[in-house]
Amino acid sequence: MWSTSSRSRMAVFIVMLTLTYLFSTTALVTGEPRAVCPNPIVEAVEGHSVSLPCHLDPPDNVVNNAVDWKRTDANKVVWAYRNKKENLIDQIAEYRGRVTVNLQGLNIGNMTLLISSVKKSDAGPYRCFTSKLRTGCNLSLIFVPRDQQNGTKLEDFSTTTPPTHEPDEPGAENMKRVRYIILLVVGVFFIIVIVALVIRGMNNAES
Ligand SMILES: *[C@@H]1O[C@H](CO)[C@@H](O)[C@H](O)[C@H]1NC(C)=O
Ligand SMILES: *[C@@H]1O[C@H](CO)[C@@H](O)[C@H](O)[C@H]1NC(C)=O
Ligand SMILES: *[C@@H]1O[C@H](CO)[C@@H](O)[C@H](O)[C@H]1NC(C)=O
């Protein structure tokens, strides 16, 4: 039933699929990009602009993913990105027109938030998050009133606190494991089916 050429084509097909499978599981388990907030505490002077750095490490494209900046004390949206566009429907009113993320930077996973005309209500905990691998990181904005700012403080927006290396969210860790198990099961099932087909093909060819 199976000619020699169709059997060798089958062999190439199996090898290619097996390689693809191995590559994708390896990529899933190792070297996944994580969101990093290099400055966990950022000082911002009243009336000035400030950037809240957040990026994927290693860099990875998030253009096709969701990106969220939230105030974690209120669990409300500061800035959001959906379907390749800013989505500011649920944005906290205080931030309207004052916050932005450079959309070009999303190509390399740079989700840095820029806040202009800093005001007192901007002080608080923030979370940067992307649906890509469900990774995120936290930081706090410290408000410095205009009259308390010192010459040196002006450029020194961020403190020297070492970055906190947040492990992936508990959910993300579990999701990874679930994805890995699903891939493993699918892979094993797939290999069994292929082997069964090949054996049947050989038997048919012999008889
Ligand atoms: C991210 O983008 C901001 C501007 O939006 C820029 O200042 C910053 O250097 C970029 N960071 C990285 C890691 O590319
Ligand atoms: C500015 O300097 C004064 C004393 O020179 C100090 O008390 C104050 O804490 C400083 N403010 C900030 C924001 O560092
Ligand atoms: C970051 O903030 C979120 C929301 O408040 C919280 O669930 C999470 O545990 C925080 N992560 C760290 C490392 O503090």
Tab-separated table of C-alpha atoms and ligand atoms in Angstrom:
chain	number	residue	atom	x	y	z
A	1	MET	CA	0.000	0.000	0.000
A	2	TRP	CA	2.807	2.452	0.887
A	3	SER	CA	5.416	2.997	-1.767
A	4	THR	CA	9.050	3.537	-0.782
A	5	SER	CA	8.875	7.227	-1.711
A	6	SER	CA	5.765	7.856	0.356
A	7	ARG	CA	7.405	6.077	3.265
A	8	SER	CA	10.528	8.236	3.048
A	9	ARG	CA	8.355	11.323	2.723
A	10	MET	CA	6.596	10.146	5.843
A	11	ALA	CA	9.946	9.763	7.605
A	12	VAL	CA	10.972	13.325	6.731
A	13	PHE	CA	7.587	14.543	7.937
A	14	ILE	CA	7.988	12.712	11.253
A	15	VAL	CA	11.505	14.052	11.799
A	16	MET	CA	10.373	17.607	11.076
A	17	LEU	CA	7.396	17.399	13.378
A	18	THR	CA	9.486	15.872	16.136
A	19	LEU	CA	12.050	18.689	15.826
A	20	THR	CA	9.316	21.334	15.886
A	21	TYR	CA	7.839	19.718	18.934
A	22	LEU	CA	11.188	19.571	20.745
A	23	PHE	CA	11.981	23.194	19.880
A	24	SER	CA	8.633	24.503	21.056
A	25	THR	CA	8.741	22.638	24.365
A	26	THR	CA	12.308	23.773	24.971
A	27	ALA	CA	11.357	27.398	24.263
A	28	LEU	CA	8.415	27.082	26.627
A	29	VAL	CA	10.438	25.728	29.495
A	30	THR	CA	13.615	27.774	29.216
A	31	GLY	CA	14.416	31.415	28.566
A	32	GLU	CA	10.901	32.771	28.668
A	33	PRO	CA	10.773	36.559	28.688
A	34	ARG	CA	9.765	38.139	31.995
A	35	ALA	CA	8.570	41.632	32.783
A	36	VAL	CA	11.201	43.565	34.695
A	37	CYS	CA	10.746	46.845	36.554
A	38	PRO	CA	14.403	47.857	37.042
A	39	ASN	CA	13.467	50.680	39.452
A	40	PRO	CA	11.019	49.361	42.043
A	41	ILE	CA	10.815	52.855	43.575
A	42	VAL	CA	10.559	55.906	41.365
A	43	GLU	CA	10.517	59.452	42.722
A	44	ALA	CA	8.565	62.027	40.777
A	45	VAL	CA	8.608	65.772	41.301
A	46	GLU	CA	5.314	67.623	41.225
A	47	GLY	CA	4.633	69.116	37.793
A	48	HIS	CA	7.494	67.270	36.116
A	49	SER	CA	7.422	64.219	33.863
A	50	VAL	CA	8.486	60.819	35.018
A	51	SER	CA	8.954	57.467	33.351
A	52	LEU	CA	8.106	54.181	35.007
A	53	PRO	CA	10.440	51.682	33.318
A	54	CYS	CA	9.153	48.212	32.513
A	55	HIS	CA	10.360	45.845	29.823
A	56	LEU	CA	10.537	42.203	28.873
A	57	ASP	CA	13.822	40.490	29.536
A	58	PRO	CA	14.910	39.003	27.177
A	59	PRO	CA	13.234	41.465	24.769
A	60	ASP	CA	10.196	40.116	22.984
A	61	ASN	CA	7.420	41.574	20.870
A	62	VAL	CA	4.166	42.376	22.714
A	63	VAL	CA	2.478	44.258	19.864
A	64	ASN	CA	-0.124	41.506	19.522
A	65	ASN	CA	-0.643	41.095	23.263
A	66	ALA	CA	-2.473	43.011	25.929
A	67	VAL	CA	-0.493	45.449	28.066
A	68	ASP	CA	-1.796	46.952	31.305
A	69	TRP	CA	-0.584	49.562	33.700
A	70	LYS	CA	-2.703	49.466	36.848
A	71	ARG	CA	-2.811	51.073	40.231
A	72	THR	CA	-2.687	48.021	42.443
A	73	ASP	CA	-4.133	49.848	45.463
A	74	ALA	CA	-7.351	50.460	43.543
A	75	ASN	CA	-6.962	47.693	40.933
A	76	LYS	CA	-7.835	50.290	38.308
A	77	VAL	CA	-6.496	51.030	34.855
A	78	VAL	CA	-3.876	53.725	34.363
A	79	TRP	CA	-3.142	52.761	30.762
A	80	ALA	CA	-4.166	49.767	28.681
A	81	TYR	CA	-3.432	48.364	25.258
A	82	ARG	CA	-5.735	45.967	23.438
A	83	ASN	CA	-6.001	44.801	19.801
A	84	LYS	CA	-2.935	46.817	18.787
A	85	LYS	CA	-4.405	50.058	20.160
A	86	GLU	CA	-4.490	52.123	23.305
A	87	ASN	CA	-7.679	51.255	25.155
A	88	LEU	CA	-8.458	53.945	27.692
A	89	ILE	CA	-12.158	53.270	28.299
A	90	ASP	CA	-11.624	52.247	31.923
A	91	GLN	CA	-8.805	54.684	32.590
A	92	ILE	CA	-8.772	56.431	35.977
A	93	ALA	CA	-9.931	60.001	35.282
A	94	GLU	CA	-6.896	61.579	36.994
A	95	TYR	CA	-4.582	60.120	34.356
A	96	ARG	CA	-6.536	61.215	31.302
A	97	GLY	CA	-4.234	62.827	28.756
A	98	ARG	CA	-1.181	62.551	31.017
A	99	VAL	CA	0.046	59.007	30.466
A	100	THR	CA	1.446	57.273	27.448
A	101	VAL	CA	3.539	54.327	26.374
A	102	ASN	CA	5.684	54.571	23.259
A	103	LEU	CA	3.875	52.048	21.032
A	104	GLN	CA	7.021	51.536	18.916
A	105	GLY	CA	8.754	50.194	21.996
A	106	LEU	CA	6.239	47.349	22.225
A	107	ASN	CA	8.126	45.652	19.380
A	108	ILE	CA	10.885	44.887	21.834
A	109	GLY	CA	8.672	44.607	24.905
A	110	ASN	CA	9.409	48.095	26.225
A	111	MET	CA	6.253	48.974	28.165
A	112	THR	CA	7.714	52.000	29.980
A	113	LEU	CA	4.951	54.351	31.125
A	114	LEU	CA	5.449	58.093	30.800
A	115	ILE	CA	3.501	60.368	33.146
A	116	SER	CA	3.516	64.099	32.568
A	117	SER	CA	2.562	66.908	34.989
A	118	VAL	CA	2.988	64.689	38.031
A	119	LYS	CA	0.445	65.296	40.785
A	120	LYS	CA	0.038	64.078	44.328
A	121	SER	CA	-2.588	61.484	43.396
A	122	ASP	CA	0.005	59.745	41.163
A	123	ALA	CA	1.800	58.465	44.262
A	124	GLY	CA	1.161	54.796	44.899
A	125	PRO	CA	1.835	51.237	43.789
A	126	TYR	CA	1.776	50.405	40.090
A	127	ARG	CA	1.812	47.180	38.182
A	128	CYS	CA	3.026	46.664	34.634
A	129	PHE	CA	1.585	43.542	33.042
A	130	THR	CA	1.420	41.867	29.659
A	131	SER	CA	-0.724	38.953	28.593
A	132	LYS	CA	2.377	37.605	26.858
A	133	LEU	CA	3.280	34.723	29.170
A	134	ARG	CA	1.213	36.531	31.811
A	135	THR	CA	4.192	38.286	33.260
A	136	GLY	CA	4.257	41.526	35.223
A	137	CYS	CA	6.197	43.573	37.752
A	138	ASN	CA	5.423	46.134	40.447
A	139	LEU	CA	6.829	49.495	41.344
A	140	SER	CA	5.964	52.422	43.579
A	141	LEU	CA	5.812	56.068	42.691
A	142	ILE	CA	6.908	58.466	45.428
A	143	PHE	CA	5.563	61.984	45.085
A	144	VAL	CA	7.993	64.826	45.783
A	145	PRO	CA	6.229	68.181	46.267
A	146	ARG	CA	7.673	70.987	44.169
A	147	ASP	CA	8.889	72.978	47.199
A	148	GLN	CA	10.692	69.972	48.683
A	149	GLN	CA	12.680	69.105	45.615
A	150	ASN	CA	16.418	69.619	45.906
A	151	GLY	CA	18.743	70.423	43.023
A	152	THR	CA	20.187	66.935	42.981
A	153	LYS	CA	16.814	65.274	43.232
A	154	LEU	CA	15.814	66.758	39.893
A	155	GLU	CA	17.651	64.321	37.653
A	156	ASP	CA	17.680	61.592	40.198
A	157	PHE	CA	14.168	60.331	39.665
A	158	SER	CA	14.923	56.800	40.606
A	159	THR	CA	16.561	55.547	43.749
A	160	THR	CA	19.356	53.045	43.860
A	161	THR	CA	17.239	50.342	45.411
A	162	PRO	CA	18.214	47.101	43.702
A	163	PRO	CA	15.538	45.689	41.446
A	164	THR	CA	13.299	43.141	43.038
A	165	HIS	CA	13.254	40.063	40.918
A	166	GLU	CA	9.716	39.046	41.060
A	167	PRO	CA	9.256	35.442	40.167
A	168	ASP	CA	6.540	34.967	37.611
A	169	GLU	CA	3.072	35.145	39.000
A	170	PRO	CA	1.947	31.977	40.718
A	171	GLY	CA	-0.666	31.639	37.983
A	172	ALA	CA	1.969	31.963	35.277
A	173	GLU	CA	4.124	29.277	36.858
A	174	ASN	CA	1.152	26.907	36.930
A	175	MET	CA	0.110	27.810	33.412
A	176	LYS	CA	3.603	27.011	32.227
A	177	ARG	CA	3.441	23.622	33.886
A	178	VAL	CA	-0.012	22.942	32.441
A	179	ARG	CA	1.141	23.958	28.967
A	180	TYR	CA	4.178	21.758	29.307
A	181	ILE	CA	2.120	18.753	30.392
A	182	ILE	CA	-0.399	19.289	27.596
A	183	LEU	CA	2.424	19.499	25.063
A	184	LEU	CA	4.024	16.403	26.504
A	185	VAL	CA	0.789	14.399	26.372
A	186	VAL	CA	-0.011	15.624	22.862
A	187	GLY	CA	3.539	14.841	21.775
A	188	VAL	CA	3.541	11.332	23.203
A	189	PHE	CA	0.097	10.622	21.765
A	190	PHE	CA	1.231	11.965	18.416
A	191	ILE	CA	4.352	9.789	18.388
A	192	ILE	CA	2.323	6.687	19.289
A	193	VAL	CA	-0.118	7.387	16.456
A	194	ILE	CA	2.706	7.935	13.981
A	195	VAL	CA	4.528	4.786	15.041
A	196	ALA	CA	1.289	2.800	14.754
A	197	LEU	CA	0.677	4.210	11.280
A	198	VAL	CA	4.209	3.439	10.158
A	199	ILE	CA	4.054	-0.133	11.470
A	200	ARG	CA	0.713	-0.656	9.777
A	201	GLY	CA	2.093	0.851	6.585
A	202	MET	CA	5.092	-1.503	6.702
A	203	ASN	CA	2.877	-4.527	7.357
A	204	ASN	CA	0.630	-3.543	4.485
A	205	ALA	CA	3.642	-3.032	2.249
A	206	GLU	CA	4.979	-6.507	3.124
A	207	SER	CA	1.688	-8.330	2.668
B	1	LIG	C1	11.922	52.258	26.754
B	1	LIG	O1	11.280	53.375	26.194
B	1	LIG	C2	11.582	54.608	26.856
B	1	LIG	C3	10.773	55.690	26.167
B	1	LIG	O2	9.433	55.307	26.048
B	1	LIG	C4	13.062	54.888	26.795
B	1	LIG	O3	13.349	56.055	27.493
B	1	LIG	C5	13.817	53.720	27.410
B	1	LIG	O4	15.195	53.924	27.262
B	1	LIG	C6	13.411	52.406	26.750
B	1	LIG	N1	14.024	51.304	27.488
B	1	LIG	C7	14.517	50.231	26.887
B	1	LIG	C8	15.047	49.170	27.798
B	1	LIG	O5	14.531	50.124	25.682
B	2	LIG	C1	15.852	68.513	50.508
B	2	LIG	O1	16.843	68.947	51.350
B	2	LIG	C2	16.417	69.184	52.688
B	2	LIG	C3	17.584	69.720	53.482
B	2	LIG	O2	18.542	70.308	52.675
B	2	LIG	C4	15.899	67.893	53.280
B	2	LIG	O3	15.430	68.111	54.580
B	2	LIG	C5	14.784	67.335	52.432
B	2	LIG	O4	14.394	66.093	52.907
B	2	LIG	C6	15.249	67.218	51.002
B	2	LIG	N1	14.131	66.809	50.178
B	2	LIG	C7	14.162	65.732	49.417
B	2	LIG	C8	12.942	65.472	48.609
B	2	LIG	O5	15.126	65.017	49.346
B	3	LIG	C1	2.600	42.881	42.725
B	3	LIG	O1	1.309	43.425	42.929
B	3	LIG	C2	0.255	42.479	42.832
B	3	LIG	C3	-1.041	43.205	43.008
B	3	LIG	O2	-1.063	43.957	44.185
B	3	LIG	C4	0.428	41.394	43.889
B	3	LIG	O3	-0.578	40.423	43.747
B	3	LIG	C5	1.788	40.749	43.720
B	3	LIG	O4	2.008	39.821	44.746
B	3	LIG	C6	2.874	41.819	43.755
B	3	LIG	N1	4.169	41.189	43.537
B	3	LIG	C7	5.209	41.425	44.318
B	3	LIG	C8	6.463	40.701	44.007
B	3	LIG	O5	5.145	42.190	45.276
